[in-house]
Short mmCIF file of C-alpha atoms in Angstrom, two decimals:
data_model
loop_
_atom_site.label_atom_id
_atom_site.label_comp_id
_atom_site.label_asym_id
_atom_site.label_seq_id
_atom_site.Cartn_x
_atom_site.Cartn_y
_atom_site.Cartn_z
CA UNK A 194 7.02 20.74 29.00
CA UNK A 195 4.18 18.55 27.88
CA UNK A 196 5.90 18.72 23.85
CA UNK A 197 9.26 17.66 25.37
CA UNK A 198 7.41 14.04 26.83
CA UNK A 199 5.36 13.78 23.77
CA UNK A 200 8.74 13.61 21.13
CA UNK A 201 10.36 10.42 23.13
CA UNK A 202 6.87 8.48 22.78
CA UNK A 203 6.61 9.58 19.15
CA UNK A 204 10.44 8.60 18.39
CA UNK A 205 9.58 5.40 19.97
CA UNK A 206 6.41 4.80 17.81
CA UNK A 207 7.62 5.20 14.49
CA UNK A 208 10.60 2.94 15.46
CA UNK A 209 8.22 0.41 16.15
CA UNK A 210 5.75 0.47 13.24
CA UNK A 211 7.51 -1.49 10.52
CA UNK A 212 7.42 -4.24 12.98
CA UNK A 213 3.89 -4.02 14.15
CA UNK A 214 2.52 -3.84 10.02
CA UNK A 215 4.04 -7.11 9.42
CA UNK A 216 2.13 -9.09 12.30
CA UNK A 217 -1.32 -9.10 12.71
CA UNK A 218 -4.46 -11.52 12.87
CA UNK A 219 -7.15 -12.96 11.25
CA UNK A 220 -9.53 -11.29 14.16
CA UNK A 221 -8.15 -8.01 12.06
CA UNK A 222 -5.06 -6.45 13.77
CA UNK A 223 -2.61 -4.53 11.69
CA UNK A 224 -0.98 -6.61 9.17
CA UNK A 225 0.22 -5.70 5.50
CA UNK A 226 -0.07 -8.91 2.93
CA UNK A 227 3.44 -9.90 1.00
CA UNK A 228 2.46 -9.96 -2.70
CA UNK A 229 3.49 -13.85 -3.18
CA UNK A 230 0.25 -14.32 -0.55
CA UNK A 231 -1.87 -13.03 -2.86
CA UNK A 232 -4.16 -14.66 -5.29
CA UNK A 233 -5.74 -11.67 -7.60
CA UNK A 234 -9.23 -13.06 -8.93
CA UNK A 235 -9.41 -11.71 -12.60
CA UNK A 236 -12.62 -13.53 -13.76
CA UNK A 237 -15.50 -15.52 -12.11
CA UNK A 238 -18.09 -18.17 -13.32
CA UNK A 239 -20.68 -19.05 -11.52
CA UNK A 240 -22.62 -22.77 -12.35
CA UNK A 241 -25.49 -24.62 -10.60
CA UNK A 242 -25.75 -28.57 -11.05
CA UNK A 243 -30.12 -29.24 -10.68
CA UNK A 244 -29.35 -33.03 -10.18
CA UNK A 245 -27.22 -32.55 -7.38
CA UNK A 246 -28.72 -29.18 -6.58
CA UNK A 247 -25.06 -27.31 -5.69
CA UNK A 248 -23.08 -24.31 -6.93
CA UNK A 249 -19.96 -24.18 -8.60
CA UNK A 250 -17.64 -20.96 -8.96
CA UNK A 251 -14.77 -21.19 -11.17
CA UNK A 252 -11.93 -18.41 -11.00
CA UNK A 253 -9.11 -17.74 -13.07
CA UNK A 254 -6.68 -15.28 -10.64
CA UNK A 255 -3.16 -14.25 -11.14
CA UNK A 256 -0.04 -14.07 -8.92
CA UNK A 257 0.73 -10.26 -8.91
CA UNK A 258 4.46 -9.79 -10.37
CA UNK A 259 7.37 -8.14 -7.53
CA UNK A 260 8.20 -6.03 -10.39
CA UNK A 261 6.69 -2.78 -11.31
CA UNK A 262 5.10 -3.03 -14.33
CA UNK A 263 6.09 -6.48 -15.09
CA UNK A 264 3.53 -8.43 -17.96
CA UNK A 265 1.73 -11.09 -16.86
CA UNK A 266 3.16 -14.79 -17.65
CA UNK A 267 1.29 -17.86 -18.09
CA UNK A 268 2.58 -19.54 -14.93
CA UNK A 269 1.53 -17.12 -12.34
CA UNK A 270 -2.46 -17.52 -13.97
CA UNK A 271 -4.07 -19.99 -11.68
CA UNK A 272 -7.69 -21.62 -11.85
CA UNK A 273 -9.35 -23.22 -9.52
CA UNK A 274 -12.93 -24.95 -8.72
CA UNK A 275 -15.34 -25.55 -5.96
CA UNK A 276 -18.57 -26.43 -5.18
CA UNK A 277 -21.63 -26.23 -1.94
CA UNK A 278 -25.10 -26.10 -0.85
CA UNK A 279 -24.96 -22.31 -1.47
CA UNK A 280 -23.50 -19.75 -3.14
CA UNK A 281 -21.92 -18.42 -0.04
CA UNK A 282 -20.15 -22.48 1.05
CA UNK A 283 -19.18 -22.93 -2.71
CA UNK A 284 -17.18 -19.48 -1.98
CA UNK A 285 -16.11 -20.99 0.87
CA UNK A 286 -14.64 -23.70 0.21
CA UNK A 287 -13.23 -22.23 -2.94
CA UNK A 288 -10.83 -20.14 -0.14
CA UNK A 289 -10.20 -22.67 1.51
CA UNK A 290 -8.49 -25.23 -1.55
CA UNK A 291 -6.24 -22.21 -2.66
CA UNK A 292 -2.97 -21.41 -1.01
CA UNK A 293 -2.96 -17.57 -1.88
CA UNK A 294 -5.61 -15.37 -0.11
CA UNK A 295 -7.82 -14.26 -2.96
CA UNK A 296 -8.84 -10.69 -3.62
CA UNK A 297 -11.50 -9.87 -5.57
CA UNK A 298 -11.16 -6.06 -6.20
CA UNK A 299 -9.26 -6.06 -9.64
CA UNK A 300 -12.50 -8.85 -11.39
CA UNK A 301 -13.44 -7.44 -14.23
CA UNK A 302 -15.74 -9.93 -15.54
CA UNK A 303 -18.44 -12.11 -14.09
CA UNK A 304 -20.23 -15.24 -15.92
CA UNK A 305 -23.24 -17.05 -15.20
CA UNK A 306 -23.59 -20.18 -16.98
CA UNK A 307 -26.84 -20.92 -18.75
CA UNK A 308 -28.21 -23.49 -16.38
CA UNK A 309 -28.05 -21.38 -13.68
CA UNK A 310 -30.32 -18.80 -15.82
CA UNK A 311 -32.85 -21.61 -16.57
CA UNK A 312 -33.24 -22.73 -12.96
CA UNK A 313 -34.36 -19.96 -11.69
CA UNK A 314 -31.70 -19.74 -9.24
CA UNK A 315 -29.89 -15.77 -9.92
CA UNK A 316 -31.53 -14.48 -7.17
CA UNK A 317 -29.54 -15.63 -4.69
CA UNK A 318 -26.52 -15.65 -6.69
CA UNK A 319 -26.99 -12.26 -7.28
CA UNK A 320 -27.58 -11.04 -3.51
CA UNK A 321 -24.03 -12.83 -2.56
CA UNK A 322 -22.69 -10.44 -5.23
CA UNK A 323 -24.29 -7.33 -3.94
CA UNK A 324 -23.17 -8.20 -0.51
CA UNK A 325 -19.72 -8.97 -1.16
CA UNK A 326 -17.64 -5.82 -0.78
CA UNK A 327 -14.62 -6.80 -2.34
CA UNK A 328 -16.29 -7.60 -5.96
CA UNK A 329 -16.56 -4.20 -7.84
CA UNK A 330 -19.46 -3.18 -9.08
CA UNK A 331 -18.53 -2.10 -12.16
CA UNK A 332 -18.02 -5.72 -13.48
CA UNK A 333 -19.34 -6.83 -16.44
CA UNK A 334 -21.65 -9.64 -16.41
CA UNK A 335 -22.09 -12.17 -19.59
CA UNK A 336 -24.39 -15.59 -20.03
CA UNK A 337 -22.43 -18.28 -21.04
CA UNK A 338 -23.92 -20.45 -23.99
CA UNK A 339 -23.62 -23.61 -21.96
CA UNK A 340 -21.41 -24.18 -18.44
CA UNK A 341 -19.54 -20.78 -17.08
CA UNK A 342 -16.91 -23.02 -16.35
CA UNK A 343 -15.85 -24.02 -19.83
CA UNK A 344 -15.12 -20.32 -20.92
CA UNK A 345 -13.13 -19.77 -17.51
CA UNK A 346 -10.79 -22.54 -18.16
CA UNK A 347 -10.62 -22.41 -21.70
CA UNK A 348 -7.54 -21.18 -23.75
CA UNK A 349 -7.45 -17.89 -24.60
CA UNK A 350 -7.62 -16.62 -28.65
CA UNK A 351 -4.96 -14.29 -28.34
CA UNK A 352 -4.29 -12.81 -24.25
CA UNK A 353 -2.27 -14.75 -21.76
CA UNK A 354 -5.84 -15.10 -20.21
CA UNK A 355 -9.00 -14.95 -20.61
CA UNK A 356 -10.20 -12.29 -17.80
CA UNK A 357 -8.42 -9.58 -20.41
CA UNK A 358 -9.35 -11.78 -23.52
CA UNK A 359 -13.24 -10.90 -22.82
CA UNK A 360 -12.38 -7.11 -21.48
CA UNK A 361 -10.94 -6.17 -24.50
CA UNK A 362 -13.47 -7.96 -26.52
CA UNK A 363 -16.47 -6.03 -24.48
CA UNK A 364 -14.64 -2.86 -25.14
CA UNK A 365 -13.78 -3.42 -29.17
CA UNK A 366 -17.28 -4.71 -29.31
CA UNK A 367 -19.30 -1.89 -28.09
CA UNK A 368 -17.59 0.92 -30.42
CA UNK A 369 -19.81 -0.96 -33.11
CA UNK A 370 -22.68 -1.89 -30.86
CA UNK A 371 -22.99 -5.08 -31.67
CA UNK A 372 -24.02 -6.70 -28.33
CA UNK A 373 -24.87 -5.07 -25.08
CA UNK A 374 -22.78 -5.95 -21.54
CA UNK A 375 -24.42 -4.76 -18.27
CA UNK A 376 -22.41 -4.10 -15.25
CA UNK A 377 -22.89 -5.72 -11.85
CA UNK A 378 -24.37 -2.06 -10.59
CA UNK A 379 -27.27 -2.18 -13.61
CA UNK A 380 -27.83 -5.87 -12.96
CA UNK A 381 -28.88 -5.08 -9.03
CA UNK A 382 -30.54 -2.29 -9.87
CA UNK A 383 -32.52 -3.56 -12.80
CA UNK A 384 -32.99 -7.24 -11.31
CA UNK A 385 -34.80 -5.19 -7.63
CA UNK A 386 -37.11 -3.27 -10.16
CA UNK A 387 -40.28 -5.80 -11.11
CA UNK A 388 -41.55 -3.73 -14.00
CA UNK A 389 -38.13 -3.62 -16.26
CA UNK A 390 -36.32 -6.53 -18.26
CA UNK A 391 -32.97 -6.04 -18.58
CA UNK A 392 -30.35 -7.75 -21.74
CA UNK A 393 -26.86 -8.76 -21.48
CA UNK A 394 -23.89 -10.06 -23.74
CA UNK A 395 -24.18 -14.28 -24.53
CA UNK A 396 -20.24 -15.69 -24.54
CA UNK A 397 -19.70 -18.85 -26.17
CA UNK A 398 -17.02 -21.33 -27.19
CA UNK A 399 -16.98 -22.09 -31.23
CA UNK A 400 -15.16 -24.21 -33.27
CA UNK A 401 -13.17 -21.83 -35.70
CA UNK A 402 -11.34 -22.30 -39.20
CA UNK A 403 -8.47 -23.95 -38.17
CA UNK A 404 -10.76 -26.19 -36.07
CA UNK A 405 -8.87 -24.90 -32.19
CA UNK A 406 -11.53 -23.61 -29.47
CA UNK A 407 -12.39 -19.77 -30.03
CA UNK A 408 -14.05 -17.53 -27.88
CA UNK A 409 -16.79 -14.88 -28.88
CA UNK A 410 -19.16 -12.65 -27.50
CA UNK A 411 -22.36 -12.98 -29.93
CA UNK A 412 -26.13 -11.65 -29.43
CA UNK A 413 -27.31 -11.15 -26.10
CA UNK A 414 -29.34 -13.11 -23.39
CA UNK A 415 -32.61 -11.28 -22.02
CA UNK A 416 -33.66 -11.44 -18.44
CA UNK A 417 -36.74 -10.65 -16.97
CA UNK A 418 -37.89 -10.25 -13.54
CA UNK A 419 -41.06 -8.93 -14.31
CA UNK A 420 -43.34 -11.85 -13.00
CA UNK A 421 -41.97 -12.53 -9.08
CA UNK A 422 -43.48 -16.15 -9.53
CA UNK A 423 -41.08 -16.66 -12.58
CA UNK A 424 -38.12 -14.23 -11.69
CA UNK A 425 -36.22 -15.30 -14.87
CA UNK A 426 -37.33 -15.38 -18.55
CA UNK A 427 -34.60 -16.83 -20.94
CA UNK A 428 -34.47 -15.37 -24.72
CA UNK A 429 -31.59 -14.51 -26.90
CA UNK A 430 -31.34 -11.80 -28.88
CA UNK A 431 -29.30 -11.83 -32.39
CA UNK A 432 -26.86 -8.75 -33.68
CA UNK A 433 -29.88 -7.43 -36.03
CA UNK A 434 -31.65 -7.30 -32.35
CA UNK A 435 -29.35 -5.66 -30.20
CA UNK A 436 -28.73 -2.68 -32.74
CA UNK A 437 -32.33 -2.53 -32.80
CA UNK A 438 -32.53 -2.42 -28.89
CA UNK A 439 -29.42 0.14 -28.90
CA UNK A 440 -31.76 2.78 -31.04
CA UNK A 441 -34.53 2.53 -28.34
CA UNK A 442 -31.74 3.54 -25.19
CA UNK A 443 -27.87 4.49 -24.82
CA UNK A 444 -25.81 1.64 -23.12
CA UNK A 445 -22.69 3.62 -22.84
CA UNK A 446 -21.10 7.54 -23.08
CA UNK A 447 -20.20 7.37 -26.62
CA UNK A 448 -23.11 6.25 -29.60
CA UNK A 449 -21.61 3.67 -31.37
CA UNK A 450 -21.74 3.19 -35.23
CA UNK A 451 -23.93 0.95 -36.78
CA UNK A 452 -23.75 0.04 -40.71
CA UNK A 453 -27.13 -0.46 -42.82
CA UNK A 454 -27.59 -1.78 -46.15
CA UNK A 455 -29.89 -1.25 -48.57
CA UNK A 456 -30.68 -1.44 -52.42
CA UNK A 457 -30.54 2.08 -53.67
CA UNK A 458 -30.09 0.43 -57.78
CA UNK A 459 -33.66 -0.95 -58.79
CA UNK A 460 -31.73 -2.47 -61.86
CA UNK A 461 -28.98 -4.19 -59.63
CA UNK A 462 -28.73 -7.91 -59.44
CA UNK A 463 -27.38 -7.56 -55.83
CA UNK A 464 -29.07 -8.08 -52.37
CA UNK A 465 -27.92 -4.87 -50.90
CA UNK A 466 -25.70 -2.46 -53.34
CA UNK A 467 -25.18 0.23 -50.81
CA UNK A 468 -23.86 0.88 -47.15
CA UNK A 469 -24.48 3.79 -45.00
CA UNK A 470 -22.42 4.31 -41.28
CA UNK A 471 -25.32 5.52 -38.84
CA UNK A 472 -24.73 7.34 -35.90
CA UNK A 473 -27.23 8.83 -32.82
CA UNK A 474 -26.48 12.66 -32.53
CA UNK A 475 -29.13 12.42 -30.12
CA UNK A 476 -32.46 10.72 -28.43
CA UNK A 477 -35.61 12.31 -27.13
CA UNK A 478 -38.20 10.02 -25.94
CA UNK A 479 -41.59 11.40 -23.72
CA UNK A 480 -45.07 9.75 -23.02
CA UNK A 481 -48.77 11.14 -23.01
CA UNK A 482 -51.82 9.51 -21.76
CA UNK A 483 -54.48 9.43 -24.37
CA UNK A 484 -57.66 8.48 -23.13
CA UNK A 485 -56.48 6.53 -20.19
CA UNK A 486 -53.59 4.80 -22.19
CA UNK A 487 -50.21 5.52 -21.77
CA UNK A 488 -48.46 6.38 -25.58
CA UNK A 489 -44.33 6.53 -26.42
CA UNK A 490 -42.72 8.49 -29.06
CA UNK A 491 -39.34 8.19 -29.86
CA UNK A 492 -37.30 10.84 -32.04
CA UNK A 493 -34.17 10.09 -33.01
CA UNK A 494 -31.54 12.38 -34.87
CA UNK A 495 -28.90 10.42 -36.61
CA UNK A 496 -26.38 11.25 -38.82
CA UNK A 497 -24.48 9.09 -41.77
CA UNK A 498 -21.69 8.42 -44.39
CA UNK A 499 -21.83 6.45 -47.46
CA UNK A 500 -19.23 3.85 -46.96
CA UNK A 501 -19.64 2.34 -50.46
CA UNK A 502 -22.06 1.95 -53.20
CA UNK A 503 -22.31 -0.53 -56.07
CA UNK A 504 -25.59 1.32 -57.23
CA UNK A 505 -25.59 2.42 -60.90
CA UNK A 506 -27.04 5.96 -59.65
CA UNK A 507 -25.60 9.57 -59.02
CA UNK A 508 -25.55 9.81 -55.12
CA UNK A 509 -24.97 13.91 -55.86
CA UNK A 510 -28.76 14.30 -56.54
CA UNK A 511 -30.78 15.58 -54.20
CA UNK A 512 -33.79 13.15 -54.81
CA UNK A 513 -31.27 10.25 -54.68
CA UNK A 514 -30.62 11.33 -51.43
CA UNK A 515 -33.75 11.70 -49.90
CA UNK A 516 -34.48 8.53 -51.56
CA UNK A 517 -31.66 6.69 -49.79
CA UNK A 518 -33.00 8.65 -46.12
CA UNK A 519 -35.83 7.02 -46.65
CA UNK A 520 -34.68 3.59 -46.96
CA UNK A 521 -32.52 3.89 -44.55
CA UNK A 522 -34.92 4.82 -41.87
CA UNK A 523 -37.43 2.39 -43.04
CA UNK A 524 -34.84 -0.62 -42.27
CA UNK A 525 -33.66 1.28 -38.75
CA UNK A 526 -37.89 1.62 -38.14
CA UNK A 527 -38.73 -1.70 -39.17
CA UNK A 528 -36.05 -4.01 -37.05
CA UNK A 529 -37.28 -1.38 -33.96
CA UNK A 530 -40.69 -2.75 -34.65
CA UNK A 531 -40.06 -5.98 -35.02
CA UNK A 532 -37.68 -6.36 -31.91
CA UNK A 533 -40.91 -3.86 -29.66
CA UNK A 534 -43.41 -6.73 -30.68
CA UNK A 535 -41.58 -9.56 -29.47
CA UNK A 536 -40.64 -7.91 -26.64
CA UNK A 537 -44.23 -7.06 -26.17
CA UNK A 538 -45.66 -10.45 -26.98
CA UNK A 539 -43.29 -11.62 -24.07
CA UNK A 540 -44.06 -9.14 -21.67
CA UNK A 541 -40.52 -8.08 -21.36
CA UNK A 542 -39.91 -4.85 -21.14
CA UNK A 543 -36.40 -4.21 -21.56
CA UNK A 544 -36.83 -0.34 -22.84
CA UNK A 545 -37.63 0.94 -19.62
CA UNK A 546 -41.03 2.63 -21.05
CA UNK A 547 -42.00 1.79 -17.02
CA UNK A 548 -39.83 4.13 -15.87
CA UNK A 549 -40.77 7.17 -19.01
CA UNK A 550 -43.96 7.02 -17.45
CA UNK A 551 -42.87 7.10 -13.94
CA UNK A 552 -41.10 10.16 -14.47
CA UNK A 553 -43.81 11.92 -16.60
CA UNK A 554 -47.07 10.86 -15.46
CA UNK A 555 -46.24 9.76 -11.57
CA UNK A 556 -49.67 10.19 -10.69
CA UNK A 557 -50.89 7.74 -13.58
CA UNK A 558 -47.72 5.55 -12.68
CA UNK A 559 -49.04 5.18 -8.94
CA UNK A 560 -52.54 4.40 -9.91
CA UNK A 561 -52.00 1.68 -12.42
CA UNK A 562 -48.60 0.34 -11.84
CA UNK A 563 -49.99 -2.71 -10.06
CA UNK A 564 -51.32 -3.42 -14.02
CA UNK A 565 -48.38 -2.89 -16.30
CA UNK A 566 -48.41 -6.31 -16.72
CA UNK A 567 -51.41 -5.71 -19.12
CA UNK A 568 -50.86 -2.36 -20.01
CA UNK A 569 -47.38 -2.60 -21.40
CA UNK A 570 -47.95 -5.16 -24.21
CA UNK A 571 -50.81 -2.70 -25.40
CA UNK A 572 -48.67 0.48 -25.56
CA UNK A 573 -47.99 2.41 -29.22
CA UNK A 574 -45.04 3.30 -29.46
CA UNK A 575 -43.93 6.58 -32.93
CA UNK A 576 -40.63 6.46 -33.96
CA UNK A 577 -39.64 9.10 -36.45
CA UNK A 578 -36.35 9.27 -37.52
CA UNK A 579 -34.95 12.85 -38.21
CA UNK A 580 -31.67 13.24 -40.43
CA UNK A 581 -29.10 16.18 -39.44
CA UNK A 582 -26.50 14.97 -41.72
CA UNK A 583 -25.66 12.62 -44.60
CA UNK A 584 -22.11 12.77 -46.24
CA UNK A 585 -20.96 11.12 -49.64
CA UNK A 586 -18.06 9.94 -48.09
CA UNK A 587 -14.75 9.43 -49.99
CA UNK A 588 -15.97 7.90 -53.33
CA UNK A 589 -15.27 7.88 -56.36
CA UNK A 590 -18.31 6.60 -57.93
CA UNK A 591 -18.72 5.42 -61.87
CA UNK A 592 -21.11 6.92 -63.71
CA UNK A 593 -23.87 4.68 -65.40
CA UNK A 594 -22.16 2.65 -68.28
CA UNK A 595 -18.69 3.08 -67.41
CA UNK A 596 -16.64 0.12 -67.29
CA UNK A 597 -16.69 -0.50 -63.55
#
């Protein structure tokens, strides 16, 4: 008996839901948004003016298409601008100038401008991100060379706008490691720890050949919220750098390929005569504690391929090769060097060793955290560079006095 009542009510109920999803509230009753309501936020950059001491977010969003699988044209991209007191009325207001309710869930890329770095303002900024449900957390996050602003509005070099422009940049970008992005989940994470620096891509507007407004992701921006009384440090990093940096840790799943050149021909008239494709097979990186002092050594396994030689020199030999090993790790040592002393001279670290010895040696870790501050400039670190594999490559190379 009690089924027979029940199928009425039900009958009933499903006549009456398409009606009741399109009302609803903004005190959250049911309600279902038509797409032309819709502002989709693609990219954000986030500004802060010192003189008058307010925010400014920037957006570029797009109307999403009625059609399935429709492309994206250049009159549904919308930008808009607005400012406050705080991060949190600058997004405020920023709702309230726009017609469309914006959604932040499909942003792919987040921008701080470079004033907002050097005023020692990101912390703030960077809890209304970590608050804000909508924005996903695996975001990218770049420093702008200059205002955020001015890459958000500016015209794409070859995308109908410039939220994919710098996606697919990121993406062709780190399959030859030549800068490093962090998400918005590393840049909490790393920004809460005090002992740990942390690096991220530098975007910038350039004047190109033709003389129009291109945009490029070049070097990397380091941040640094080791000292709490100076929560950001500002220092960029160039592409010799940041393949240096990307030997000490993996950024992403897949190694990417770095090129190295060296002078293999003694005789040679040339800079650099020969170029070998390096890649990470893997990383293994421990600490010990010498006499009270904490001590890193890095191994790293690489493979490579000769991409080309000018060297008047048979590559075949076996002490050619070992020769060119040798040089090859020397240069890959030496920029690892150089970029671990300037780090260290700064008191930046941005290769986690903090965290090595946390895992290793938590007992030392708990007793003299509270003095990595002068501990971690003084560390040694050994780097050894072990070779599982180095292939000619598809050359045919002249032998000495051939006409070339």
């Amino acid at each position: 008996m009690m089924q027979k009542r029940w199928k009425p009510l039900l009958l009933v109920a499903l006549l009456l839901l398409p009606l009741l999803q399109g009302c609803g509230t903004a005190e959250g009753g049911i309600a279902v948004r038509e797409l032309n309501q819709l502002n989709v936020v693609m990219l954000t950059g986030v500004d802060y003016d010192p003189k008058h001491k307010k925010f400014i977010i920037t957006i570029q969003s797009v109307k999403p298409s009625r059609e399935k699988g429709a492309a994206v044209k250049p009159e549904s991209v919308y930008t808009a601008r607005a400012t406050g007191d705080t991060i949190m009325e600058a997004s405020k207001n920023l709702r309230a100038q726009t017609s469309g309710k914006l959604v932040w869930f499909y942003s792919r890329v987040i921008i701080f401008g470079e004033t907002l770095v050097k005023q020692h303002v990101m912390r703030e900024v960077i809890d209304f991100f970590a608050r804000n449900r909508e924005i996903r957390y695996s975001s990218w996050v770049l420093i702008s060379k200059g205002a955020a602003e001015d890459i958000v509005t500016a015209q794409p070099n070859s995308e109908v706008m410039m939220g994919y422009e710098l996606v697919g940049i990121i993406n062709n970008q780190g399959e030859w490691g030549r800068t490093v992005v962090v998400s918005q989940r590393d840049l909490i994470n790393n920004y809460a720890n005090p002992y740990i620096g942390f690096v991220t891509g530098q975007v910038k507007k350039i004047k190109g050949k033709d003389k129009k407004d291109k945009i490029i992701i070049e070097d990397a921006v380091v941040l640094n919220s080791f000292n709490p009384r100076d929560p950001i440090y500002n220092n960029v990093l160039d592409k010799k750098d940041v393949r240096a940096l990307r030997m000490f840790q993996k950024f992403s799943k897949q190694e990417p390929e770095f090129v190295y050149s060296v002078l293999l021909d003694k005789k040679s008239e040339r800079k650099f005569d020969t170029a070998v494709q390096i890649k990470i097979d893997n990383r293994k990186i421990k600490s010990v504690i010498e006499n009270g002092r904490p001590k890193i050594m890095i191994d790293l396994f690489v493979q490579g391929t000769i991409l080309e030689s000018g060297a008047h020199v048979d590559i075949g030999k076996e002490n050619t090769v070992i020769e060119l090993e040798r040089r090859i790790q020397n240069k890959i040592v030496g920029d690892m060097k150089k970029l671990l002393a300037k780090m260290q001279k700064e008191k930046v670290d941005i290769f986690e060793f903090s965290s090595i010895i946390h895992r290793q040696h938590k007992k030392y870790w708990r007793e003299h955290k509270q003095h990595w501050r002068e501990i971690y400039p003084n560390i040694p670190v050994h780097i050894s560079i072990h070779w599982t594999n180095l292939r000619s490559g598809m050359i045919n190379q002249a032998k000495a006095g051939e006409a070339r």
